[in-house]
């Protein structure tokens, strides 16, 4: 099954997405998501200039061989650009394999290990009252697990707060990065109050999650975890900058609050120590930034040996092709934990047609052959690329902090 064409489509239906389309001599087409928020064209160019030409003539059935060829063959290994490009190829090849077999990808991965995939949605508010209203909205939609973020009093802007116009939260904006301010002590005082508010209003019958977005030092994260223990969060996510794996030892020494991390990782080597030393509870690597279905499964298999569960990243900057691919993995692995689900801003659904479903807090990838997402290139052409950057954070003294 020879590959006859591989092309990259950059479009902006609600936000920027980079989509790889691979065609075979048999007329089977597969797609993969190559979006790297704020650095989209780097991956698009890496693919179209360097990898797509090498795909032509290769056998689309040999997924592992393609993975190794592009990973080891580059000599320059890992990194978000390389691994996002390899991920897009990998997912497109799994899509083709599923379509050729007439089966959804999760069947090829060993079949359903569960009936559905528990997902968490995002509730946020500029005030605790607004957060309550959004939390109730998510409960009404059927969510069993909800991430909570609220504006920190005294800070001009806080990560994760959706706009009041009802549009989905989207941090990338403007053709230069927006600058936010950060003050750790204000946040550390506020976070337990927010969690206390949510538990008082909604009780303990729903899972509550919170994202720290890499902003604390290890000892600050230990203090946060301790102060949240009585509210029993499902997890705190990204407590400290993720690349410092041994930092998590200190957090672990101080708190029993479960820890999740991994959306910025792009390979098993980024989380090897975290997993094998049992320093985290959930590994949140994404299918599109960590080398596709093939590599994500490798990470989750390692995690399974050490009692670490999956919690795949699923923000809106991962296209429906990524979400679908993640759901197929989620369905088939033994150590699934939870899946993030933000949905996608319109008009994304004019460009991507998905067979996945959401019901009563659970998602299912559907039974369409392949990953179950079709990409309409003509529709995509109506939404040209619109350059946008993720924000940066400055402390009150003006120095750059982790965003
Ligand atoms: O979904 C999350 O937990 C995030 O932290 C979202 C990230 O900010 C987003 O994917 C950056 O592009």
mmCIF file of C-alpha atoms and ligand atoms in Angstrom:
data_model
loop_
_atom_site.group_PDB
_atom_site.id
_atom_site.type_symbol
_atom_site.label_atom_id
_atom_site.label_comp_id
_atom_site.label_asym_id
_atom_site.label_seq_id
_atom_site.Cartn_x
_atom_site.Cartn_y
_atom_site.Cartn_z
ATOM 1 C CA UNK A 1 0.000 0.000 0.000
ATOM 2 C CA UNK A 2 2.232 2.785 -1.299
ATOM 3 C CA UNK A 3 1.881 6.390 -0.190
ATOM 4 C CA UNK A 4 1.244 8.585 -3.221
ATOM 5 C CA UNK A 5 0.743 12.001 -1.620
ATOM 6 C CA UNK A 6 1.388 13.710 1.713
ATOM 7 C CA UNK A 7 0.398 17.352 2.177
ATOM 8 C CA UNK A 8 0.043 19.831 4.996
ATOM 9 C CA UNK A 9 -2.989 22.089 5.375
ATOM 10 C CA UNK A 10 -2.763 25.070 7.730
ATOM 11 C CA UNK A 11 -6.148 26.604 8.497
ATOM 12 C CA UNK A 12 -7.901 28.582 11.186
ATOM 13 C CA UNK A 13 -11.497 27.424 11.682
ATOM 14 C CA UNK A 14 -11.969 29.002 15.136
ATOM 15 C CA UNK A 15 -8.263 28.672 15.887
ATOM 16 C CA UNK A 16 -5.157 27.528 13.986
ATOM 17 C CA UNK A 17 -4.782 23.862 13.093
ATOM 18 C CA UNK A 18 -2.097 22.105 11.073
ATOM 19 C CA UNK A 19 -3.429 18.956 9.407
ATOM 20 C CA UNK A 20 -1.401 16.324 7.590
ATOM 21 C CA UNK A 21 -3.202 14.420 4.832
ATOM 22 C CA UNK A 22 -1.672 11.171 3.536
ATOM 23 C CA UNK A 23 -3.048 9.398 0.461
ATOM 24 C CA UNK A 24 -2.270 5.873 -0.746
ATOM 25 C CA UNK A 25 -2.343 4.198 -4.137
ATOM 26 C CA UNK A 26 -5.489 2.332 -3.028
ATOM 27 C CA UNK A 27 -7.336 5.624 -2.598
ATOM 28 C CA UNK A 28 -7.355 5.410 1.224
ATOM 29 C CA UNK A 29 -6.678 8.740 2.934
ATOM 30 C CA UNK A 30 -5.574 9.311 6.528
ATOM 31 C CA UNK A 31 -5.196 12.475 8.593
ATOM 32 C CA UNK A 32 -3.089 13.513 11.568
ATOM 33 C CA UNK A 33 -2.935 16.660 13.699
ATOM 34 C CA UNK A 34 0.372 18.580 13.571
ATOM 35 C CA UNK A 35 -0.716 21.641 15.563
ATOM 36 C CA UNK A 36 1.802 23.177 17.977
ATOM 37 C CA UNK A 37 0.073 26.191 19.473
ATOM 38 C CA UNK A 38 1.920 29.424 18.629
ATOM 39 C CA UNK A 39 4.587 27.587 16.579
ATOM 40 C CA UNK A 40 2.333 26.112 13.891
ATOM 41 C CA UNK A 41 4.435 26.972 10.843
ATOM 42 C CA UNK A 42 7.578 25.377 12.277
ATOM 43 C CA UNK A 43 5.884 21.954 12.258
ATOM 44 C CA UNK A 44 4.152 22.627 8.927
ATOM 45 C CA UNK A 45 7.507 23.427 7.345
ATOM 46 C CA UNK A 46 9.330 20.506 9.028
ATOM 47 C CA UNK A 47 6.704 18.203 7.572
ATOM 48 C CA UNK A 48 6.319 19.675 4.113
ATOM 49 C CA UNK A 49 9.999 20.422 3.528
ATOM 50 C CA UNK A 50 11.604 17.370 5.114
ATOM 51 C CA UNK A 51 9.203 14.507 5.909
ATOM 52 C CA UNK A 52 6.437 14.555 3.285
ATOM 53 C CA UNK A 53 8.852 14.006 0.380
ATOM 54 C CA UNK A 54 10.279 10.970 2.226
ATOM 55 C CA UNK A 55 6.793 9.527 2.726
ATOM 56 C CA UNK A 56 6.116 9.167 -0.985
ATOM 57 C CA UNK A 57 6.535 5.556 -2.052
ATOM 58 C CA UNK A 58 6.730 4.191 1.522
ATOM 59 C CA UNK A 59 4.398 1.350 2.551
ATOM 60 C CA UNK A 60 1.607 2.951 4.635
ATOM 61 C CA UNK A 61 1.078 -0.324 6.530
ATOM 62 C CA UNK A 62 4.509 -0.195 8.221
ATOM 63 C CA UNK A 63 3.691 2.208 11.049
ATOM 64 C CA UNK A 64 6.420 1.215 13.521
ATOM 65 C CA UNK A 65 9.012 1.290 10.755
ATOM 66 C CA UNK A 66 7.913 4.799 9.721
ATOM 67 C CA UNK A 67 8.105 5.938 13.358
ATOM 68 C CA UNK A 68 11.624 4.614 13.820
ATOM 69 C CA UNK A 69 12.691 5.919 10.400
ATOM 70 C CA UNK A 70 11.668 9.476 11.184
ATOM 71 C CA UNK A 71 12.764 9.399 14.844
ATOM 72 C CA UNK A 72 16.155 7.715 14.524
ATOM 73 C CA UNK A 73 16.666 8.804 10.931
ATOM 74 C CA UNK A 74 16.655 12.502 11.798
ATOM 75 C CA UNK A 75 19.684 12.005 14.068
ATOM 76 C CA UNK A 76 18.422 15.132 15.947
ATOM 77 C CA UNK A 77 15.972 13.431 18.264
ATOM 78 C CA UNK A 78 12.951 14.575 20.268
ATOM 79 C CA UNK A 79 11.746 18.146 20.697
ATOM 80 C CA UNK A 80 8.188 19.437 20.203
ATOM 81 C CA UNK A 81 8.537 20.245 16.489
ATOM 82 C CA UNK A 82 10.004 16.868 15.503
ATOM 83 C CA UNK A 83 7.704 14.837 17.745
ATOM 84 C CA UNK A 84 4.550 16.692 16.661
ATOM 85 C CA UNK A 85 5.483 16.062 13.022
ATOM 86 C CA UNK A 86 6.106 12.351 13.700
ATOM 87 C CA UNK A 87 2.826 12.197 15.656
ATOM 88 C CA UNK A 88 0.871 13.527 12.684
ATOM 89 C CA UNK A 89 2.385 10.891 10.384
ATOM 90 C CA UNK A 90 1.773 8.145 12.936
ATOM 91 C CA UNK A 91 -1.898 9.047 13.487
ATOM 92 C CA UNK A 92 -2.518 9.391 9.741
ATOM 93 C CA UNK A 93 -1.039 5.903 9.201
ATOM 94 C CA UNK A 94 -3.193 4.403 11.978
ATOM 95 C CA UNK A 95 -6.186 6.125 10.342
ATOM 96 C CA UNK A 96 -5.284 4.502 7.020
ATOM 97 C CA UNK A 97 -4.767 1.091 8.642
ATOM 98 C CA UNK A 98 -8.175 1.302 10.319
ATOM 99 C CA UNK A 99 -9.903 2.363 7.113
ATOM 100 C CA UNK A 100 -8.189 -0.391 5.143
ATOM 101 C CA UNK A 101 -9.256 -2.955 7.753
ATOM 102 C CA UNK A 102 -12.780 -1.493 8.045
ATOM 103 C CA UNK A 103 -12.275 -1.117 11.800
ATOM 104 C CA UNK A 104 -12.067 1.710 14.316
ATOM 105 C CA UNK A 105 -8.503 2.150 15.534
ATOM 106 C CA UNK A 106 -9.327 1.043 19.087
ATOM 107 C CA UNK A 107 -10.161 -2.418 17.696
ATOM 108 C CA UNK A 108 -6.677 -2.584 16.171
ATOM 109 C CA UNK A 109 -5.194 -1.588 19.541
ATOM 110 C CA UNK A 110 -6.707 -4.600 21.279
ATOM 111 C CA UNK A 111 -10.386 -3.680 21.439
ATOM 112 C CA UNK A 112 -12.484 -1.891 24.039
ATOM 113 C CA UNK A 113 -11.193 -2.245 27.579
ATOM 114 C CA UNK A 114 -14.134 -0.114 28.825
ATOM 115 C CA UNK A 115 -17.561 1.057 27.674
ATOM 116 C CA UNK A 116 -16.582 4.708 27.509
ATOM 117 C CA UNK A 117 -13.952 7.233 28.486
ATOM 118 C CA UNK A 118 -14.564 9.537 31.458
ATOM 119 C CA UNK A 119 -13.740 13.102 30.434
ATOM 120 C CA UNK A 120 -13.328 16.321 32.360
ATOM 121 C CA UNK A 121 -14.585 19.695 31.212
ATOM 122 C CA UNK A 122 -13.385 23.174 32.144
ATOM 123 C CA UNK A 123 -15.381 25.479 34.448
ATOM 124 C CA UNK A 124 -14.047 28.943 35.180
ATOM 125 C CA UNK A 125 -15.119 32.354 36.389
ATOM 126 C CA UNK A 126 -13.946 35.904 36.962
ATOM 127 C CA UNK A 127 -15.609 35.509 40.392
ATOM 128 C CA UNK A 128 -16.491 32.480 42.517
ATOM 129 C CA UNK A 129 -20.180 33.092 41.686
ATOM 130 C CA UNK A 130 -19.373 32.933 37.956
ATOM 131 C CA UNK A 131 -17.366 29.764 38.577
ATOM 132 C CA UNK A 132 -20.379 28.217 40.347
ATOM 133 C CA UNK A 133 -22.637 29.055 37.401
ATOM 134 C CA UNK A 134 -20.208 27.472 34.934
ATOM 135 C CA UNK A 135 -19.712 24.447 37.203
ATOM 136 C CA UNK A 136 -23.500 23.943 37.364
ATOM 137 C CA UNK A 137 -23.654 24.262 33.569
ATOM 138 C CA UNK A 138 -21.113 21.423 33.247
ATOM 139 C CA UNK A 139 -23.050 19.291 35.742
ATOM 140 C CA UNK A 140 -26.202 19.896 33.673
ATOM 141 C CA UNK A 141 -24.318 18.710 30.586
ATOM 142 C CA UNK A 142 -23.574 15.468 32.429
ATOM 143 C CA UNK A 143 -19.885 15.900 33.345
ATOM 144 C CA UNK A 144 -18.685 13.699 36.209
ATOM 145 C CA UNK A 145 -15.360 15.521 36.457
ATOM 146 C CA UNK A 146 -14.767 19.268 36.170
ATOM 147 C CA UNK A 147 -11.604 21.387 36.209
ATOM 148 C CA UNK A 148 -11.965 24.639 38.169
ATOM 149 C CA UNK A 149 -10.072 27.895 37.595
ATOM 150 C CA UNK A 150 -11.045 31.341 38.929
ATOM 151 C CA UNK A 151 -9.497 34.785 38.680
ATOM 152 C CA UNK A 152 -7.017 35.400 41.504
ATOM 153 C CA UNK A 153 -7.995 38.631 43.315
ATOM 154 C CA UNK A 154 -5.294 41.258 42.843
ATOM 155 C CA UNK A 155 -3.971 39.828 39.561
ATOM 156 C CA UNK A 156 -5.008 41.531 36.356
ATOM 157 C CA UNK A 157 -5.414 38.283 34.411
ATOM 158 C CA UNK A 158 -5.482 34.650 35.495
ATOM 159 C CA UNK A 159 -4.816 31.564 33.359
ATOM 160 C CA UNK A 160 -7.842 29.551 32.298
ATOM 161 C CA UNK A 161 -10.719 32.022 32.615
ATOM 162 C CA UNK A 162 -13.173 31.831 29.711
ATOM 163 C CA UNK A 163 -14.444 35.132 28.285
ATOM 164 C CA UNK A 164 -17.883 36.334 29.368
ATOM 165 C CA UNK A 165 -19.232 36.133 25.774
ATOM 166 C CA UNK A 166 -19.689 32.381 26.315
ATOM 167 C CA UNK A 167 -16.871 31.516 23.877
ATOM 168 C CA UNK A 168 -14.496 28.732 24.777
ATOM 169 C CA UNK A 169 -11.282 29.738 26.579
ATOM 170 C CA UNK A 170 -8.409 30.268 24.157
ATOM 171 C CA UNK A 171 -5.110 31.555 25.518
ATOM 172 C CA UNK A 172 -3.407 32.246 22.144
ATOM 173 C CA UNK A 173 -4.099 35.776 20.952
ATOM 174 C CA UNK A 174 -2.570 38.629 18.980
ATOM 175 C CA UNK A 175 0.437 38.678 16.675
ATOM 176 C CA UNK A 176 2.742 39.345 19.631
ATOM 177 C CA UNK A 177 2.360 37.484 22.954
ATOM 178 C CA UNK A 178 -0.021 39.041 25.459
ATOM 179 C CA UNK A 179 1.737 39.755 28.783
ATOM 180 C CA UNK A 180 0.095 38.586 32.024
ATOM 181 C CA UNK A 181 1.179 39.250 35.601
ATOM 182 C CA UNK A 182 1.838 36.695 38.327
ATOM 183 C CA UNK A 183 2.145 36.781 42.107
ATOM 184 C CA UNK A 184 2.554 33.401 43.786
ATOM 185 C CA UNK A 185 1.471 34.379 47.316
ATOM 186 C CA UNK A 186 -1.884 35.765 46.104
ATOM 187 C CA UNK A 187 -2.502 32.518 44.213
ATOM 188 C CA UNK A 188 -1.524 30.261 47.127
ATOM 189 C CA UNK A 189 -3.907 32.124 49.424
ATOM 190 C CA UNK A 190 -6.744 32.003 46.915
ATOM 191 C CA UNK A 191 -6.617 28.419 45.581
ATOM 192 C CA UNK A 192 -7.859 26.709 48.815
ATOM 193 C CA UNK A 193 -10.652 29.295 49.097
ATOM 194 C CA UNK A 194 -11.751 28.474 45.552
ATOM 195 C CA UNK A 195 -11.713 24.742 46.252
ATOM 196 C CA UNK A 196 -13.584 25.202 49.575
ATOM 197 C CA UNK A 197 -16.223 27.230 47.724
ATOM 198 C CA UNK A 198 -16.729 24.535 45.084
ATOM 199 C CA UNK A 199 -17.019 21.709 47.643
ATOM 200 C CA UNK A 200 -19.411 23.750 49.827
ATOM 201 C CA UNK A 201 -21.673 24.471 46.846
ATOM 202 C CA UNK A 202 -21.506 21.129 45.049
ATOM 203 C CA UNK A 203 -20.365 18.539 47.601
ATOM 204 C CA UNK A 204 -18.036 15.613 47.045
ATOM 205 C CA UNK A 205 -20.031 13.586 44.490
ATOM 206 C CA UNK A 206 -18.208 15.063 41.493
ATOM 207 C CA UNK A 207 -14.498 14.958 40.641
ATOM 208 C CA UNK A 208 -12.839 18.376 40.876
ATOM 209 C CA UNK A 209 -9.521 19.081 39.126
ATOM 210 C CA UNK A 210 -7.267 22.133 39.081
ATOM 211 C CA UNK A 211 -4.427 23.287 36.791
ATOM 212 C CA UNK A 212 -1.479 25.176 38.308
ATOM 213 C CA UNK A 213 0.095 25.591 34.848
ATOM 214 C CA UNK A 214 3.734 25.122 35.929
ATOM 215 C CA UNK A 215 3.891 28.242 38.131
ATOM 216 C CA UNK A 216 5.122 27.079 41.542
ATOM 217 C CA UNK A 217 8.408 26.012 43.063
ATOM 218 C CA UNK A 218 8.430 22.463 44.480
ATOM 219 C CA UNK A 219 8.006 23.607 48.084
ATOM 220 C CA UNK A 220 5.197 25.989 47.096
ATOM 221 C CA UNK A 221 3.541 23.105 45.273
ATOM 222 C CA UNK A 222 3.893 20.998 48.428
ATOM 223 C CA UNK A 223 2.130 23.734 50.390
ATOM 224 C CA UNK A 224 -0.633 23.972 47.794
ATOM 225 C CA UNK A 225 -1.156 20.200 47.780
ATOM 226 C CA UNK A 226 -1.366 20.135 51.590
ATOM 227 C CA UNK A 227 -3.815 23.029 51.692
ATOM 228 C CA UNK A 228 -6.101 21.304 49.164
ATOM 229 C CA UNK A 229 -6.052 17.822 50.705
ATOM 230 C CA UNK A 230 -9.271 18.282 52.694
ATOM 231 C CA UNK A 231 -11.131 19.141 49.444
ATOM 232 C CA UNK A 232 -9.959 15.880 47.838
ATOM 233 C CA UNK A 233 -9.137 17.128 44.333
ATOM 234 C CA UNK A 234 -8.922 14.444 41.650
ATOM 235 C CA UNK A 235 -5.538 16.017 40.843
ATOM 236 C CA UNK A 236 -3.517 19.162 40.731
ATOM 237 C CA UNK A 237 -1.991 19.506 37.302
ATOM 238 C CA UNK A 238 1.433 20.845 36.295
ATOM 239 C CA UNK A 239 2.372 22.101 39.776
ATOM 240 C CA UNK A 240 5.957 23.021 38.798
ATOM 241 C CA UNK A 241 7.873 23.515 35.525
ATOM 242 C CA UNK A 242 7.633 20.021 34.078
ATOM 243 C CA UNK A 243 11.152 19.556 32.763
ATOM 244 C CA UNK A 244 12.603 19.291 36.292
ATOM 245 C CA UNK A 245 11.595 15.700 37.028
ATOM 246 C CA UNK A 246 13.374 15.304 40.358
ATOM 247 C CA UNK A 247 11.525 18.376 41.710
ATOM 248 C CA UNK A 248 8.453 16.191 42.024
ATOM 249 C CA UNK A 249 10.153 14.215 44.822
ATOM 250 C CA UNK A 250 9.858 17.224 47.088
ATOM 251 C CA UNK A 251 6.161 17.693 46.253
ATOM 252 C CA UNK A 252 5.515 14.012 46.980
ATOM 253 C CA UNK A 253 7.224 14.283 50.381
ATOM 254 C CA UNK A 254 4.719 16.930 51.441
ATOM 255 C CA UNK A 255 1.302 15.985 50.129
ATOM 256 C CA UNK A 256 -1.081 13.158 49.285
ATOM 257 C CA UNK A 257 -2.916 15.298 46.723
ATOM 258 C CA UNK A 258 -2.617 13.415 43.403
ATOM 259 C CA UNK A 259 -0.268 14.970 40.851
ATOM 260 C CA UNK A 260 -0.718 15.113 37.057
ATOM 261 C CA UNK A 261 1.804 16.400 34.539
ATOM 262 C CA UNK A 262 2.877 15.907 30.937
ATOM 263 C CA UNK A 263 1.155 18.089 28.332
ATOM 264 C CA UNK A 264 4.469 19.733 27.386
ATOM 265 C CA UNK A 265 6.379 16.448 27.175
ATOM 266 C CA UNK A 266 7.193 15.013 23.804
ATOM 267 C CA UNK A 267 8.795 11.660 24.583
ATOM 268 C CA UNK A 268 8.988 8.825 27.081
ATOM 269 C CA UNK A 269 12.369 10.201 28.172
ATOM 270 C CA UNK A 270 10.683 13.344 29.542
ATOM 271 C CA UNK A 271 8.683 11.319 32.048
ATOM 272 C CA UNK A 272 10.785 8.205 32.619
ATOM 273 C CA UNK A 273 11.933 9.279 36.096
ATOM 274 C CA UNK A 274 8.512 10.641 37.052
ATOM 275 C CA UNK A 275 6.952 7.284 36.233
ATOM 276 C CA UNK A 276 9.580 4.821 37.425
ATOM 277 C CA UNK A 277 10.056 6.655 40.747
ATOM 278 C CA UNK A 278 6.261 6.931 41.138
ATOM 279 C CA UNK A 279 6.484 10.708 41.532
ATOM 280 C CA UNK A 280 3.169 11.342 39.760
ATOM 281 C CA UNK A 281 -0.265 9.737 39.627
ATOM 282 C CA UNK A 282 -1.369 10.721 36.111
ATOM 283 C CA UNK A 283 0.689 11.164 32.944
ATOM 284 C CA UNK A 284 -0.890 13.755 30.641
ATOM 285 C CA UNK A 285 1.161 13.394 27.448
ATOM 286 C CA UNK A 286 -0.831 14.132 24.315
ATOM 287 C CA UNK A 287 -1.134 12.038 21.206
ATOM 288 C CA UNK A 288 -0.165 14.972 18.977
ATOM 289 C CA UNK A 289 2.870 16.269 20.869
ATOM 290 C CA UNK A 290 4.313 12.975 22.081
ATOM 291 C CA UNK A 291 4.867 11.037 18.899
ATOM 292 C CA UNK A 292 1.387 9.790 18.033
ATOM 293 C CA UNK A 293 -0.535 6.668 18.986
ATOM 294 C CA UNK A 294 2.560 4.456 18.737
ATOM 295 C CA UNK A 295 4.641 6.453 21.215
ATOM 296 C CA UNK A 296 1.775 7.418 23.523
ATOM 297 C CA UNK A 297 0.994 3.718 23.989
ATOM 298 C CA UNK A 298 4.627 3.096 24.864
ATOM 299 C CA UNK A 299 4.474 5.815 27.544
ATOM 300 C CA UNK A 300 1.194 4.493 28.948
ATOM 301 C CA UNK A 301 2.554 0.923 28.997
ATOM 302 C CA UNK A 302 5.544 2.064 31.059
ATOM 303 C CA UNK A 303 3.171 3.997 33.329
ATOM 304 C CA UNK A 304 1.019 0.912 33.827
ATOM 305 C CA UNK A 305 3.977 -0.983 35.306
ATOM 306 C CA UNK A 306 4.259 1.695 38.007
ATOM 307 C CA UNK A 307 0.585 2.271 38.798
ATOM 308 C CA UNK A 308 0.464 5.616 36.977
ATOM 309 C CA UNK A 309 -2.734 6.294 35.016
ATOM 310 C CA UNK A 310 -3.315 8.238 31.813
ATOM 311 C CA UNK A 311 -4.881 11.695 31.717
ATOM 312 C CA UNK A 312 -4.368 12.823 28.131
ATOM 313 C CA UNK A 313 -4.190 16.487 27.276
ATOM 314 C CA UNK A 314 -7.237 17.527 25.232
ATOM 315 C CA UNK A 315 -7.268 21.315 25.055
ATOM 316 C CA UNK A 316 -8.926 23.104 22.124
ATOM 317 C CA UNK A 317 -5.566 23.591 20.402
ATOM 318 C CA UNK A 318 -5.482 19.853 19.745
ATOM 319 C CA UNK A 319 -7.653 19.332 16.667
ATOM 320 C CA UNK A 320 -10.568 16.852 16.508
ATOM 321 C CA UNK A 321 -8.123 14.432 14.824
ATOM 322 C CA UNK A 322 -6.008 14.447 17.997
ATOM 323 C CA UNK A 323 -8.968 14.124 20.320
ATOM 324 C CA UNK A 324 -10.267 11.158 18.324
ATOM 325 C CA UNK A 325 -6.849 9.470 18.304
ATOM 326 C CA UNK A 326 -6.558 9.968 22.076
ATOM 327 C CA UNK A 327 -10.022 8.431 22.600
ATOM 328 C CA UNK A 328 -8.996 5.298 20.664
ATOM 329 C CA UNK A 329 -5.952 4.924 22.925
ATOM 330 C CA UNK A 330 -8.057 5.653 26.040
ATOM 331 C CA UNK A 331 -10.558 2.944 25.079
ATOM 332 C CA UNK A 332 -7.925 0.254 24.727
ATOM 333 C CA UNK A 333 -5.356 0.679 27.528
ATOM 334 C CA UNK A 334 -5.636 -0.969 30.955
ATOM 335 C CA UNK A 335 -4.465 2.073 32.943
ATOM 336 C CA UNK A 336 -6.768 4.761 31.594
ATOM 337 C CA UNK A 337 -7.438 7.503 34.153
ATOM 338 C CA UNK A 338 -9.323 10.403 32.605
ATOM 339 C CA UNK A 339 -9.366 12.393 29.344
ATOM 340 C CA UNK A 340 -9.489 16.182 29.021
ATOM 341 C CA UNK A 341 -12.291 17.430 26.766
ATOM 342 C CA UNK A 342 -12.744 21.108 25.977
ATOM 343 C CA UNK A 343 -14.518 20.777 22.646
ATOM 344 C CA UNK A 344 -13.631 22.981 19.671
ATOM 345 C CA UNK A 345 -14.566 26.520 18.773
ATOM 346 C CA UNK A 346 -16.850 26.911 15.782
ATOM 347 C CA UNK A 347 -16.445 26.775 12.827
ATOM 348 C CA UNK A 348 -14.081 23.798 13.518
ATOM 349 C CA UNK A 349 -17.000 21.447 12.964
ATOM 350 C CA UNK A 350 -17.449 22.749 9.398
ATOM 351 C CA UNK A 351 -13.947 21.488 8.639
ATOM 352 C CA UNK A 352 -13.725 18.336 10.791
ATOM 353 C CA UNK A 353 -16.582 15.813 10.913
ATOM 354 C CA UNK A 354 -16.164 13.535 13.917
ATOM 355 C CA UNK A 355 -17.808 10.283 14.864
ATOM 356 C CA UNK A 356 -16.957 10.565 18.567
ATOM 357 C CA UNK A 357 -19.785 11.151 21.029
ATOM 358 C CA UNK A 358 -20.245 12.598 24.533
ATOM 359 C CA UNK A 359 -22.964 11.338 26.860
ATOM 360 C CA UNK A 360 -23.352 11.527 30.639
ATOM 361 C CA UNK A 361 -19.734 12.510 31.215
ATOM 362 C CA UNK A 362 -18.263 9.767 29.007
ATOM 363 C CA UNK A 363 -16.964 9.865 25.455
ATOM 364 C CA UNK A 364 -16.733 7.118 22.853
ATOM 365 C CA UNK A 365 -14.642 7.370 19.662
ATOM 366 C CA UNK A 366 -17.432 5.809 17.552
ATOM 367 C CA UNK A 367 -17.147 2.821 15.244
ATOM 368 C CA UNK A 368 -16.270 4.485 11.949
ATOM 369 C CA UNK A 369 -13.188 2.888 10.353
ATOM 370 C CA UNK A 370 -9.895 4.612 11.193
ATOM 371 C CA UNK A 371 -9.852 7.426 13.751
ATOM 372 C CA UNK A 372 -13.362 8.477 12.717
ATOM 373 C CA UNK A 373 -12.650 12.092 11.729
ATOM 374 C CA UNK A 374 -13.024 13.410 8.178
ATOM 375 C CA UNK A 375 -11.245 16.581 7.076
ATOM 376 C CA UNK A 376 -12.818 18.845 4.445
ATOM 377 C CA UNK A 377 -9.943 20.595 2.678
ATOM 378 C CA UNK A 378 -12.228 22.883 0.674
ATOM 379 C CA UNK A 379 -13.907 24.076 3.854
ATOM 380 C CA UNK A 380 -10.486 24.536 5.499
ATOM 381 C CA UNK A 381 -9.424 26.829 2.643
ATOM 382 C CA UNK A 382 -12.149 29.274 3.705
ATOM 383 C CA UNK A 383 -10.310 29.837 7.030
ATOM 384 C CA UNK A 384 -6.737 31.023 6.359
ATOM 385 C CA UNK A 385 -3.948 30.859 8.950
ATOM 386 C CA UNK A 386 -4.182 33.623 11.544
ATOM 387 C CA UNK A 387 -0.871 33.936 13.486
ATOM 388 C CA UNK A 388 -1.349 33.950 17.261
ATOM 389 C CA UNK A 389 0.921 33.495 20.272
ATOM 390 C CA UNK A 390 0.507 32.047 23.747
ATOM 391 C CA UNK A 391 0.895 34.655 26.523
ATOM 392 C CA UNK A 392 3.954 35.174 28.646
ATOM 393 C CA UNK A 393 3.873 35.852 32.385
ATOM 394 C CA UNK A 394 5.757 38.528 34.317
ATOM 395 C CA UNK A 395 6.151 38.812 38.074
ATOM 396 C CA UNK A 396 5.199 42.119 39.662
ATOM 397 C CA UNK A 397 8.879 43.209 39.408
ATOM 398 C CA UNK A 398 8.754 42.710 35.627
ATOM 399 C CA UNK A 399 10.814 39.505 35.408
ATOM 400 C CA UNK A 400 9.580 36.700 33.181
ATOM 401 C CA UNK A 401 7.872 33.821 35.009
ATOM 402 C CA UNK A 402 6.504 30.478 33.787
ATOM 403 C CA UNK A 403 3.187 30.852 31.965
HETATM 404 O O1 LIG B 1 -5.519 22.005 28.891
HETATM 405 C C1 LIG B 1 -4.662 22.307 29.681
HETATM 406 O O2 LIG B 1 -4.493 21.749 30.778
HETATM 407 C C2 LIG B 1 -3.739 23.386 29.333
HETATM 408 O O3 LIG B 1 -2.902 23.731 30.128
HETATM 409 C C3 LIG B 1 -3.893 23.997 27.988
HETATM 410 C C4 LIG B 1 -2.630 24.690 27.508
HETATM 411 O O4 LIG B 1 -2.517 25.941 28.102
HETATM 412 C C5 LIG B 1 -2.729 24.827 26.015
HETATM 413 O O5 LIG B 1 -2.878 23.563 25.443
HETATM 414 C C6 LIG B 1 -1.521 25.529 25.442
HETATM 415 O O6 LIG B 1 -1.619 25.549 24.068
#
